[in-house]
mmCIF file of C-alpha atoms in Angstrom:
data_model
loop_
_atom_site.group_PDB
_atom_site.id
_atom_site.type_symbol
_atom_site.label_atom_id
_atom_site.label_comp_id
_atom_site.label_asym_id
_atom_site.label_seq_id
_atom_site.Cartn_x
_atom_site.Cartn_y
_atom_site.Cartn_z
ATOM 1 C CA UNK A 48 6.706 11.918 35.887
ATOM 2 C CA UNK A 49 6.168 9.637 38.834
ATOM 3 C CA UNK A 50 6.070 5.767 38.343
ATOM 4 C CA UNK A 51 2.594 4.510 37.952
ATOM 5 C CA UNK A 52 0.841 1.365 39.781
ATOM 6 C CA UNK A 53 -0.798 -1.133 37.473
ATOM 7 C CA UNK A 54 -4.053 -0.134 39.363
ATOM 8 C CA UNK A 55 -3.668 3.171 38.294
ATOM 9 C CA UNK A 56 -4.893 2.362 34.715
ATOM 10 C CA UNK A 57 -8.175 1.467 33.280
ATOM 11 C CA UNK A 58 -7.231 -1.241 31.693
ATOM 12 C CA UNK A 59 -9.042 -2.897 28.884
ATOM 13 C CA UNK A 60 -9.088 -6.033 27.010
ATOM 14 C CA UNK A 61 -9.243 -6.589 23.556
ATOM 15 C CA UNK A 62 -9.676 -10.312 22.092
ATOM 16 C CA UNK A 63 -11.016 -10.920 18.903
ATOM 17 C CA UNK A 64 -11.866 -12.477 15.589
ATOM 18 C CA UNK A 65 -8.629 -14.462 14.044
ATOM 19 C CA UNK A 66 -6.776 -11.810 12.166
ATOM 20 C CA UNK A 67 -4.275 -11.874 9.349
ATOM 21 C CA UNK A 68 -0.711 -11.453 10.569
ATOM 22 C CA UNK A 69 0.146 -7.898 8.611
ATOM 23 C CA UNK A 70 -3.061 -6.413 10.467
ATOM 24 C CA UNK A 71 -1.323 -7.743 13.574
ATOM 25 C CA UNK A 72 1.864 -5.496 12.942
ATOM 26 C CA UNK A 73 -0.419 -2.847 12.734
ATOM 27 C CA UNK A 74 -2.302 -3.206 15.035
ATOM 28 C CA UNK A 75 0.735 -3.247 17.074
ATOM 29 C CA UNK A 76 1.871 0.001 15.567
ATOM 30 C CA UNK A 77 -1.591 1.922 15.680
ATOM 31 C CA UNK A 78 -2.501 1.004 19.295
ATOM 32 C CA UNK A 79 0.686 1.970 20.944
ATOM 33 C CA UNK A 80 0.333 5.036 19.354
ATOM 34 C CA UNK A 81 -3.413 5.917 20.437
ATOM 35 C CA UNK A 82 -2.433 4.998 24.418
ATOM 36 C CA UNK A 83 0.882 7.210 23.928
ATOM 37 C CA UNK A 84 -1.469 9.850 22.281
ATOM 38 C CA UNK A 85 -4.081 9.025 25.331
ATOM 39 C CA UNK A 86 -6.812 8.357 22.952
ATOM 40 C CA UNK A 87 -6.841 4.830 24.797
ATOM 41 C CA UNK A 88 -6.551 3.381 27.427
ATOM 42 C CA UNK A 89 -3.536 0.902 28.820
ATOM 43 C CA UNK A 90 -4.672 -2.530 26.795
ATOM 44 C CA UNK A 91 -4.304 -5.862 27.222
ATOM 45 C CA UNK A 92 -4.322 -7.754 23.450
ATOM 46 C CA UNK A 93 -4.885 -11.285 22.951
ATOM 47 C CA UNK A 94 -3.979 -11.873 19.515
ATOM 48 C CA UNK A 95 -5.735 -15.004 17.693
ATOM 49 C CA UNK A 96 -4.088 -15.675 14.199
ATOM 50 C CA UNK A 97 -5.610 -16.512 10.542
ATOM 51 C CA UNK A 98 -2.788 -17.338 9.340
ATOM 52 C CA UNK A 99 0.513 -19.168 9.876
ATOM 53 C CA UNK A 100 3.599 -16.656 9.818
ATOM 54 C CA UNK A 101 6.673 -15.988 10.489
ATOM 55 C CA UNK A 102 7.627 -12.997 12.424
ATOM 56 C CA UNK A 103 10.950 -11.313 12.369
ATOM 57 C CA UNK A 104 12.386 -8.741 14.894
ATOM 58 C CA UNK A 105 12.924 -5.273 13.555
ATOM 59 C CA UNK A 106 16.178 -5.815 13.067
ATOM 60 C CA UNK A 107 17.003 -9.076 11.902
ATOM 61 C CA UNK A 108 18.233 -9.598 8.518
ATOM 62 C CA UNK A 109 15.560 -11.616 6.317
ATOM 63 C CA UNK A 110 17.989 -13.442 4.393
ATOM 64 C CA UNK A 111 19.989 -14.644 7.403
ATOM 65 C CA UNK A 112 16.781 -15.775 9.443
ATOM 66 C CA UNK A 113 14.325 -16.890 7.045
ATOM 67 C CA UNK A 114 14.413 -19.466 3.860
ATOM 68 C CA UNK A 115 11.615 -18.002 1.885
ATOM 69 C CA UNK A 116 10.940 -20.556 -0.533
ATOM 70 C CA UNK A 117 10.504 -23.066 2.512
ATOM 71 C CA UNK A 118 7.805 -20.382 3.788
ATOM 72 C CA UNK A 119 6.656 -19.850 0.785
ATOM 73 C CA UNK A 120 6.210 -23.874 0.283
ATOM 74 C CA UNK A 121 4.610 -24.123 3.676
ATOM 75 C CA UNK A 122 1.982 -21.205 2.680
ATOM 76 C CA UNK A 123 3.729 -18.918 5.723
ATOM 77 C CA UNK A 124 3.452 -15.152 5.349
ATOM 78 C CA UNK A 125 6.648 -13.623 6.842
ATOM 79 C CA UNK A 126 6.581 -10.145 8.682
ATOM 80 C CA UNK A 127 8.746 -7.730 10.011
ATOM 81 C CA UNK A 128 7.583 -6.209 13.560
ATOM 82 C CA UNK A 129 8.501 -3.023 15.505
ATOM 83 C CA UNK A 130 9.860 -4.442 18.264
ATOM 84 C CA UNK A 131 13.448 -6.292 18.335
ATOM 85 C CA UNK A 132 14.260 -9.567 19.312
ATOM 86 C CA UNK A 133 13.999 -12.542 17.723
ATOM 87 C CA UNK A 134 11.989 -14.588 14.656
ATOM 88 C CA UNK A 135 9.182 -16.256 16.070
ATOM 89 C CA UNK A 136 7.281 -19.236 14.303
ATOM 90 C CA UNK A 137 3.034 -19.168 14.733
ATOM 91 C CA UNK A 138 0.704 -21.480 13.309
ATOM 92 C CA UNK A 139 -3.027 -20.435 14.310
ATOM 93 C CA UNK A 140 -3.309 -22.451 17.743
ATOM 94 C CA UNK A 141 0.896 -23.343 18.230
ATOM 95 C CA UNK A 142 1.356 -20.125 20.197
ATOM 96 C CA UNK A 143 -0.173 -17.717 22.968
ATOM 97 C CA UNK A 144 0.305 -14.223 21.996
ATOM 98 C CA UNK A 145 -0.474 -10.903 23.828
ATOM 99 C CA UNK A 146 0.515 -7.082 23.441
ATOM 100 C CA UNK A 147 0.299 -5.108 26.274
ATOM 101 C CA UNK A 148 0.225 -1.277 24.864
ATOM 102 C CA UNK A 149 0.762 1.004 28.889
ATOM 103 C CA UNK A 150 2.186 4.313 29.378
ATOM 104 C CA UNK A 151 5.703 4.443 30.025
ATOM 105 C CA UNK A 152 4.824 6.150 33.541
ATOM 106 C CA UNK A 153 4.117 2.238 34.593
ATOM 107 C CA UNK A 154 8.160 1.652 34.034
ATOM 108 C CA UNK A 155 9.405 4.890 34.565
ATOM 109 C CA UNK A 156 12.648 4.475 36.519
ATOM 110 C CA UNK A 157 13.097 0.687 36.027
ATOM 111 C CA UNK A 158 15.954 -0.685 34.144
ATOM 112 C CA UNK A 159 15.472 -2.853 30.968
ATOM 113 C CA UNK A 160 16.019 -6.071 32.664
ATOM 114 C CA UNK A 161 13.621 -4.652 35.508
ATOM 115 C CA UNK A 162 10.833 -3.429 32.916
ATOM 116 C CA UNK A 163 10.467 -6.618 31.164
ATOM 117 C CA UNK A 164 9.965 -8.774 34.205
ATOM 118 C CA UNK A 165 7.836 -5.866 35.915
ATOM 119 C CA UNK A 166 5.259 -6.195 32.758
ATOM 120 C CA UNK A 167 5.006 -10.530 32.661
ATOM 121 C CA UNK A 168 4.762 -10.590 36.758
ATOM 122 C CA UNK A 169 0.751 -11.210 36.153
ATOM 123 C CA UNK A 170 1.589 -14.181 33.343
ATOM 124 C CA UNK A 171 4.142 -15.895 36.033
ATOM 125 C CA UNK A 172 1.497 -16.032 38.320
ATOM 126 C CA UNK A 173 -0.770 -17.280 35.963
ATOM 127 C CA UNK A 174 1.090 -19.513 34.982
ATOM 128 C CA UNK A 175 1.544 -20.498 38.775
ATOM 129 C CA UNK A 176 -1.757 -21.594 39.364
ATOM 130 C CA UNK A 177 -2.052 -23.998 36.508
ATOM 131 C CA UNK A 178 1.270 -25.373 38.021
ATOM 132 C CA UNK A 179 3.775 -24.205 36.372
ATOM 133 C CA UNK A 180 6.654 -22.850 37.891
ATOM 134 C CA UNK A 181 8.157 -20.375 35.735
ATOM 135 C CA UNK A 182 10.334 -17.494 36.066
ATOM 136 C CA UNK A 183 12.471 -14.641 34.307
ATOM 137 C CA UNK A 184 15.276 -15.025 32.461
ATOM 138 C CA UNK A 185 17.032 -11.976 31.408
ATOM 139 C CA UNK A 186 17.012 -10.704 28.847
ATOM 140 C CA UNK A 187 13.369 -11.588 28.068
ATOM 141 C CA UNK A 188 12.492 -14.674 28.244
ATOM 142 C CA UNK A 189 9.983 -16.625 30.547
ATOM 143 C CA UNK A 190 11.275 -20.061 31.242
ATOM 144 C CA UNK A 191 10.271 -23.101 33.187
ATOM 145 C CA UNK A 192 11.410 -26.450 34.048
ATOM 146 C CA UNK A 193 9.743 -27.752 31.051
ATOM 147 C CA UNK A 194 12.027 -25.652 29.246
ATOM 148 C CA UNK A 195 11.871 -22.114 27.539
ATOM 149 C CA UNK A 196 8.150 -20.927 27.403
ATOM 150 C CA UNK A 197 7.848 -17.299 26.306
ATOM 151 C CA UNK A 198 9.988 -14.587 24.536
ATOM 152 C CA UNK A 199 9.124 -11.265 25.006
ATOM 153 C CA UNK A 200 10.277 -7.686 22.814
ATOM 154 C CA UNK A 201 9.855 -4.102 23.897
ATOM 155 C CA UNK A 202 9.089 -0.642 22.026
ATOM 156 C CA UNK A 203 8.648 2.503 23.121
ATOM 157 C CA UNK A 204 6.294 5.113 20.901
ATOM 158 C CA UNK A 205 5.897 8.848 22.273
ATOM 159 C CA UNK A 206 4.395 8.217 25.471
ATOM 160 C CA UNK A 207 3.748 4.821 25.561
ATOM 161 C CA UNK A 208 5.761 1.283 25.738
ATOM 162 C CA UNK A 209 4.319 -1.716 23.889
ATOM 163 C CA UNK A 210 5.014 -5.173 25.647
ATOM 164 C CA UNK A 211 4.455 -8.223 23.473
ATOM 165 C CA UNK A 212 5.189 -12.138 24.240
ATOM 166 C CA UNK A 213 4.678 -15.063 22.431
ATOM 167 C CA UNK A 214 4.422 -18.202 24.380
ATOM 168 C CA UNK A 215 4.957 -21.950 22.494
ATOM 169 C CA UNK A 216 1.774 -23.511 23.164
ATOM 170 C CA UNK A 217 2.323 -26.488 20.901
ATOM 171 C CA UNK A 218 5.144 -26.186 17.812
ATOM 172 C CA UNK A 219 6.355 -28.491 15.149
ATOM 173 C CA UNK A 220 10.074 -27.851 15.545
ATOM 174 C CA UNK A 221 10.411 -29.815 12.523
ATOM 175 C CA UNK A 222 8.458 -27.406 10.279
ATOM 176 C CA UNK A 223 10.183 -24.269 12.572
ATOM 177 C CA UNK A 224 13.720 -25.624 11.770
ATOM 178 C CA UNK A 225 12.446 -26.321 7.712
ATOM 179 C CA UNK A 226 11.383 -22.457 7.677
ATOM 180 C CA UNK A 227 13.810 -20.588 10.303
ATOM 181 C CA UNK A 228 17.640 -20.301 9.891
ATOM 182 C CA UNK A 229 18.289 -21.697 13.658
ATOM 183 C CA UNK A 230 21.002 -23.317 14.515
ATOM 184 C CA UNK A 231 19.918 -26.821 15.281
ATOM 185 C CA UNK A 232 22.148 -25.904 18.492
ATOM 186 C CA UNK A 233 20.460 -23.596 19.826
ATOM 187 C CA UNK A 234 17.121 -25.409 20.026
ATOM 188 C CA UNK A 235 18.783 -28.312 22.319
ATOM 189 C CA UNK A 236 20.299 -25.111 23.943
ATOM 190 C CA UNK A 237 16.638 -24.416 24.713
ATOM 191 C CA UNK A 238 16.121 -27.445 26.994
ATOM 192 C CA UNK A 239 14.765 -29.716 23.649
ATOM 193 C CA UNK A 240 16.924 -32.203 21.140
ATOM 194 C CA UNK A 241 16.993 -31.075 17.444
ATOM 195 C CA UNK A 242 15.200 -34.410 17.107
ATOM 196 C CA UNK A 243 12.438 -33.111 18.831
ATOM 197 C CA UNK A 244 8.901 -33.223 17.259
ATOM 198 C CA UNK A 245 7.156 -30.538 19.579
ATOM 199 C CA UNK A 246 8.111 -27.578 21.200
ATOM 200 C CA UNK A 247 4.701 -27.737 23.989
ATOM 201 C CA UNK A 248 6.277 -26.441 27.263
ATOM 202 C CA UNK A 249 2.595 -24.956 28.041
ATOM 203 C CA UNK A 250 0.373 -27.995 26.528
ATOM 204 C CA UNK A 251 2.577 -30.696 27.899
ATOM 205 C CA UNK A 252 2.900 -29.100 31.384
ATOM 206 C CA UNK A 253 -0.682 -27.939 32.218
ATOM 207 C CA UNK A 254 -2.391 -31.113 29.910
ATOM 208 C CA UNK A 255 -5.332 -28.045 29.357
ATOM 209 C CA UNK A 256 -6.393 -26.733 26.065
ATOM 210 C CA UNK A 257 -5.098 -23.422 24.695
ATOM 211 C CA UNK A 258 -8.309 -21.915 25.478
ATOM 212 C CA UNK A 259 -8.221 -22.592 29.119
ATOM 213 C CA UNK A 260 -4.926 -21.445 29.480
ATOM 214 C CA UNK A 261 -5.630 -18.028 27.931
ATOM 215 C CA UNK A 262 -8.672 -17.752 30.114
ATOM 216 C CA UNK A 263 -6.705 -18.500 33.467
ATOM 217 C CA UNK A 264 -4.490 -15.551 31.898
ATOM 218 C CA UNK A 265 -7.155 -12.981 31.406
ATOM 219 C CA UNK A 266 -8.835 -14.244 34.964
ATOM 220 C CA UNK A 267 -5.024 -13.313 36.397
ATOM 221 C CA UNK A 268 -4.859 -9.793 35.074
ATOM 222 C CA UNK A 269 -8.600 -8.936 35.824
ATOM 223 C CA UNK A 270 -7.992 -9.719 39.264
ATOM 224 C CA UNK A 271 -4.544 -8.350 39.499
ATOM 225 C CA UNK A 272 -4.796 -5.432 37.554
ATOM 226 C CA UNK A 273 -8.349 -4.836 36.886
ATOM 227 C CA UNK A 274 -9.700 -5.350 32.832
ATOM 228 C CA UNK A 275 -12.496 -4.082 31.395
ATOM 229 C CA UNK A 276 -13.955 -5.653 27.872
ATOM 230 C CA UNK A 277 -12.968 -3.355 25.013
ATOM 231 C CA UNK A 278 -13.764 -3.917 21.187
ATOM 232 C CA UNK A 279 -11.276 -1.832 18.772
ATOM 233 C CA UNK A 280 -12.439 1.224 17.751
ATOM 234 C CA UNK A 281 -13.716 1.814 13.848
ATOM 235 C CA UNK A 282 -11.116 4.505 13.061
ATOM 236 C CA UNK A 283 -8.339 2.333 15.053
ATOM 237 C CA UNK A 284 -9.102 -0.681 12.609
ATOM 238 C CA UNK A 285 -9.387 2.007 9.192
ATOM 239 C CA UNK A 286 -6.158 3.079 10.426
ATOM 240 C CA UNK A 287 -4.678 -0.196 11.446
ATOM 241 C CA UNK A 288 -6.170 -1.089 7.748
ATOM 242 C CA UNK A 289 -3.758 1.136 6.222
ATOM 243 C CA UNK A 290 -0.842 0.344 8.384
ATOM 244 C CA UNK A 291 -1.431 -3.262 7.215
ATOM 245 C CA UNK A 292 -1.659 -2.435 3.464
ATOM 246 C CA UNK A 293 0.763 0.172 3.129
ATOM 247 C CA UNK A 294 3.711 -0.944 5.286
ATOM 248 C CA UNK A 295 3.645 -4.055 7.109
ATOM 249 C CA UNK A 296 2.574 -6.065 3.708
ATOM 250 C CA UNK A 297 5.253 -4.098 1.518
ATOM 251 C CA UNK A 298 8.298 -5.878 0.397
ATOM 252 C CA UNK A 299 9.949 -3.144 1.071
ATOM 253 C CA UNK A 300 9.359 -2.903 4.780
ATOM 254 C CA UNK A 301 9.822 -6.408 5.146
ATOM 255 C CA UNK A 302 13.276 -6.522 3.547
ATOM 256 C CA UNK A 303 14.451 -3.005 5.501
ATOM 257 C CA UNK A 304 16.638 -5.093 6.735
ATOM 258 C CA UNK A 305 17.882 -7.480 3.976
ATOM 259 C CA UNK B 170 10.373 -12.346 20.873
ATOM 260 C CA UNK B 171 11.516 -15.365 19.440
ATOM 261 C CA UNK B 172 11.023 -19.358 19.743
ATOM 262 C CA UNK B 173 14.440 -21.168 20.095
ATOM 263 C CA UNK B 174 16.295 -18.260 19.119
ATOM 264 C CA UNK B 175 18.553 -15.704 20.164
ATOM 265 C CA UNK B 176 22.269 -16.356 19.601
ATOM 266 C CA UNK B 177 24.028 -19.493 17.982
ATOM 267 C CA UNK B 178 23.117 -19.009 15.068
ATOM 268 C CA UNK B 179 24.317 -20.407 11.987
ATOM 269 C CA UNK B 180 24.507 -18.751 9.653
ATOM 270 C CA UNK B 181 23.217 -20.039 5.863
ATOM 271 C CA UNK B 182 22.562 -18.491 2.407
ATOM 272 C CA UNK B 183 20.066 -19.185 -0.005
ATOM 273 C CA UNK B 184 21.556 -21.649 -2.724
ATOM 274 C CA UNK B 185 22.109 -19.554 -5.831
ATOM 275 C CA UNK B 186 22.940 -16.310 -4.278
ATOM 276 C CA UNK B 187 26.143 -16.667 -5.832
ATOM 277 C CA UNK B 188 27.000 -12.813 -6.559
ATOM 278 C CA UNK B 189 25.675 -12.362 -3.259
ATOM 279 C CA UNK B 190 28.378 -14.477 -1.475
ATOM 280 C CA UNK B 191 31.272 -13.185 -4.063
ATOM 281 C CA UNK B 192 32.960 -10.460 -1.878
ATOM 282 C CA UNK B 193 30.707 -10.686 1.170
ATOM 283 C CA UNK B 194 31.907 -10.950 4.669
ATOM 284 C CA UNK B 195 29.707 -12.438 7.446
ATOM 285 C CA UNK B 196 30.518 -11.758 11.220
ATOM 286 C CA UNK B 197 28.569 -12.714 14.201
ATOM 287 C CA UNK B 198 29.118 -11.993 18.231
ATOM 288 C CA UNK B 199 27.076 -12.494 21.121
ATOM 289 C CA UNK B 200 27.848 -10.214 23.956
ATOM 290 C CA UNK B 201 27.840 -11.938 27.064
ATOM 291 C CA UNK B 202 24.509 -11.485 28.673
ATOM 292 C CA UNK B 203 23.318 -10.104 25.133
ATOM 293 C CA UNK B 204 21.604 -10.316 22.125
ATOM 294 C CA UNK B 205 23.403 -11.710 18.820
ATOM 295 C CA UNK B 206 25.147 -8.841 16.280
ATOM 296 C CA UNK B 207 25.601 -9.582 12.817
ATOM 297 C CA UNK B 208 27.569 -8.089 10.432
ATOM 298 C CA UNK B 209 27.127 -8.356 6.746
ATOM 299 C CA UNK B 210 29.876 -6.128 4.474
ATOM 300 C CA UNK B 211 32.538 -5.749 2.080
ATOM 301 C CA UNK B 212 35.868 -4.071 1.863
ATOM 302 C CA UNK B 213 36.622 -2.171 -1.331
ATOM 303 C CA UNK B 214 39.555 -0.242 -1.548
ATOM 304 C CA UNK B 215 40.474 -1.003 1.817
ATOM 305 C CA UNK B 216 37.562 0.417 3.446
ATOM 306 C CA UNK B 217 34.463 -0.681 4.943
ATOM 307 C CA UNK B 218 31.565 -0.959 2.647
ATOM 308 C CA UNK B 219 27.722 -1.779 2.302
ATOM 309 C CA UNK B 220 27.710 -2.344 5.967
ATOM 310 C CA UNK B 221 24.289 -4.125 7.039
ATOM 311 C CA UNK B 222 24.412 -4.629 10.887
ATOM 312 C CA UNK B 223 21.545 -6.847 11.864
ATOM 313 C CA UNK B 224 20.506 -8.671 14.923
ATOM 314 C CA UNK B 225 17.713 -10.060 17.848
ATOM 315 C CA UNK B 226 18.954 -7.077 19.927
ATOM 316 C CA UNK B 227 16.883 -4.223 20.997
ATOM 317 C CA UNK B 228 17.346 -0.285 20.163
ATOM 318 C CA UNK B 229 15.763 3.020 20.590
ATOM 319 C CA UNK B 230 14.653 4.768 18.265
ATOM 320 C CA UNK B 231 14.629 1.842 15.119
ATOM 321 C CA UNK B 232 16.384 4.921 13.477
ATOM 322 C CA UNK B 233 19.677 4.286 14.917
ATOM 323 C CA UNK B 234 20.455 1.200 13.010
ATOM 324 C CA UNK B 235 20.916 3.347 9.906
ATOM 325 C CA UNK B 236 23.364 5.884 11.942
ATOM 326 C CA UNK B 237 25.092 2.366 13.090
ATOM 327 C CA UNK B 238 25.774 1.319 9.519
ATOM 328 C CA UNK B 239 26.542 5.003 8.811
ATOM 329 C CA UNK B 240 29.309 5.207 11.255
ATOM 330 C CA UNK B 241 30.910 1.688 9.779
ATOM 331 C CA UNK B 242 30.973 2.467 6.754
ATOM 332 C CA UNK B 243 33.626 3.654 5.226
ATOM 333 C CA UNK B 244 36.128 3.391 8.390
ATOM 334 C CA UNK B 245 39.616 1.827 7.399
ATOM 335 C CA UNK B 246 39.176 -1.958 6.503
ATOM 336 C CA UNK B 247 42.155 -2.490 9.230
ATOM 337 C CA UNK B 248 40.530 0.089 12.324
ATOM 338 C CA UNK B 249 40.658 -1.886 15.329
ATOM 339 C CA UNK B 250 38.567 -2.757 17.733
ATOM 340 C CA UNK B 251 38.673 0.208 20.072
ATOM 341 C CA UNK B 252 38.913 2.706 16.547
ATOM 342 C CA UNK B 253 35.620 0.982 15.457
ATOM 343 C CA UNK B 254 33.839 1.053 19.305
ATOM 344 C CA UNK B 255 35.009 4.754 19.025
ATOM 345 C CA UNK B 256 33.361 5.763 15.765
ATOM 346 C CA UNK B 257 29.822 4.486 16.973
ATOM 347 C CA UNK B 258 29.819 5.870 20.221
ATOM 348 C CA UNK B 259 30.584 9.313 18.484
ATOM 349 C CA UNK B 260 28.203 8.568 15.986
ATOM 350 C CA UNK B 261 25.479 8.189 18.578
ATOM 351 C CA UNK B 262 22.981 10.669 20.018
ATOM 352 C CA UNK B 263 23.088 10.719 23.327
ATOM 353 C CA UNK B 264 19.176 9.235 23.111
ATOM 354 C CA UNK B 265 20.075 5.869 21.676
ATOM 355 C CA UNK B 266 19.096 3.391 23.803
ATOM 356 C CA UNK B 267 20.604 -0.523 23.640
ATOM 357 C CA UNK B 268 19.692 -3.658 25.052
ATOM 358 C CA UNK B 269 21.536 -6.382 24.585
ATOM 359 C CA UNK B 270 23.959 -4.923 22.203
ATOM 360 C CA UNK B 271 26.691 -2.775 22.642
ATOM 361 C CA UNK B 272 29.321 -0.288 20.322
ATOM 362 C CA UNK B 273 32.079 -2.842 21.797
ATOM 363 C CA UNK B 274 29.823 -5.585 20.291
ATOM 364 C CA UNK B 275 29.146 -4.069 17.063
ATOM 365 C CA UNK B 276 33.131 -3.727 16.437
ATOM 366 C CA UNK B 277 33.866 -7.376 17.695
ATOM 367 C CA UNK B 278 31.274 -8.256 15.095
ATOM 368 C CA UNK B 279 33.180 -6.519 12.190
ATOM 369 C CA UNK B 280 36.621 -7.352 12.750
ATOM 370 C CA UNK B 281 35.258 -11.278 13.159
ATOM 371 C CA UNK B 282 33.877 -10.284 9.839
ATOM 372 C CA UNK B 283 36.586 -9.145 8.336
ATOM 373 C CA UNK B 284 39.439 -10.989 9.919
ATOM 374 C CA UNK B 285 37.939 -14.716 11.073
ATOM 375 C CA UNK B 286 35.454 -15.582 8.494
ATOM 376 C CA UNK B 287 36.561 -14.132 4.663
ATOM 377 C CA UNK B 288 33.983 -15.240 2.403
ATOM 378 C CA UNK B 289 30.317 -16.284 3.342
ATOM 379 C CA UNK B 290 30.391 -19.691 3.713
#
């Protein structure tokens, strides 16, 4: 297999209708699957949320990363992913989120390290032109000089690798820190003091709404890349459905890892 | 993936997990230019038991953390280091991929879990 060019693709774009955060696993799950089956094409997904959640990496403990009464308290539905990495904190509007779901053809050959930054070069330079100088930062997270902006997880299914980031729009640490086991020193290790209020590295450095930064993101990869409008599929979303129901809401999926 | 996160933790437990905390060890280790490991087990009998390895690290396939806590369990409560690095690596396929994480981590994070901490705080 010879390495593939982003060109190469057909890429499409899928952004739609808020959705709950278990159909977001499974989405996940189902559409990395139908590329690395070649039912679909490479896709770009913007994810918009219904819900606040918690999301946990596939292999993080529950108990040691989340206080569940505190979620349950702040009405936050906690999920497990299928990518590694680390807990992430979303309330519907804090956070950018995207999946990109390509074959692994497009980083055949490339190391780790090189595969992560290889799949976000289109969000640095998007990020660019609203100002913002950002960068890499092994192992895979985008940072800036307004402090960390993006982490990013990797999973490979059959043929295909799914690539998803979530960038901190605008956060309430506060809330974060009430509902997440972090150490308090870790967030001022992040370029913030555990007295901050926000965690806005993208709202406080480009002064633009959410919206418009998403837009100047999709604008980047159409031009880079090439994107074509999609809509899901009706037996993608029957089977992403099921996912959702069946495994990603299950307790015991969530607690695999206890 | 995560938003202020990725090693440092501290770690807590739940108030009232009592029987929880009872025999349970608690080790952690970030490997430098890695991901954080965590270890959560007991020694009965002088062997490793209900090992639970847990982390923001990456691996290939998601099966592999079961043949991870697998290998552990059950080794000698005293195997060192390089006895415990060994064990994993053997108990590998050759198709496991890691990222951020390493057998060498892994064991670091058991002995600190059996030697440094004791109890859960």
């Amino acid at each position: 297999m010879m390495r593939s060019e982003w060109r190469d693709h057909d890429w499409q774009l899928i952004h739609t209708l808020p959705q709950s955060p278990s159909l977001h696993m499974a989405l996940d799950d189902a559409l990395v699957h139908e590329v690395g089956a070649g039912r679909r094409p490479p896709t770009l997904r913007i994810w918009e949320w219904a819900a606040s959640a918690v999301v946990i990496g596939r292999f993080q403990s529950l108990r040691n990363e989340v206080d569940m009464q505190a979620a349950q308290r702040h009405r936050i539905e906690v999920v497990r992913r299928i990518s590694g990495g680390g807990a992430m904190f979303i309330e519907p509007g804090n956070t950018i989120t995207y999946s990109i779901y390509a074959p692994l053809s497009l980083i055949k050959g490339l190391s780790f390290q090189q595969a992560y930054a290889h799949m976000d070069e289109w969000v640095i330079e998007a990020l660019a032109t609203l100002g913002i100088k950002a960068w890499y930062q092994p192992l895979n997270d985008i940072t800036s000089e307004g402090g960390k902006i993006a982490g990013a997880a990797q999973a490979h299914r059959g043929g295909a690798v799914l690539h998803h980031v979530t960038m901190a729009y605008d956060i309430d640490a506060a809330k974060m820190l009430d509902v997440l086991r972090i150490g308090r020193e870790k967030l001022s290790d992040k370029g913030t003091t555990s007295a901050a209020k926000r965690v806005d590295p993208l709202r406080s450095q480009t002064g633009l709404p959410r919206e418009a930064v998403i837009e100047r993101m999709i604008a980047t990869f159409r031009r880079r890349h090439g994107l074509t409008n999609d809509i899901l599929r009706a037996d993608e979303l029957t089977r992403a459905d099921a996912l959702a129901r069946e495994r990603f809401s299950s307790p015991a999926w969530l607690a695999d890892v206890p | 993936m995560a938003f202020g996160i990725g090693g440092c933790h501290e770690a807590h437990y739940a108030s009232g997990d009592e029987e929880f905390r009872d025999a349970h060890m608690h080790g952690e280790y970030k490997m430098p230019g890695g991901k954080l490991v965590v270890v959560d087990l007991e020694v009965r009998d002088g062997r490793l038991a209900d090992v639970q390895v847990s982390g923001d690290f990456f691996l290939e396939p998601d099966s592999a953390l079961d043949a991870i806590n697998r290998a552990l369990d059950g080794q000698p409560g005293d195997a060192d280091e390089a006895a415990l690095t060994a064990a994993l690596q053997r108990a590998l396929a050759g198709d496991v991929m890691m990222y951020g994480l390493s057998a060498q981590a892994i064991a670091i994070a058991v002995r600190r879990a059996v030697d440094e901490e004791g109890t859960a705080p």
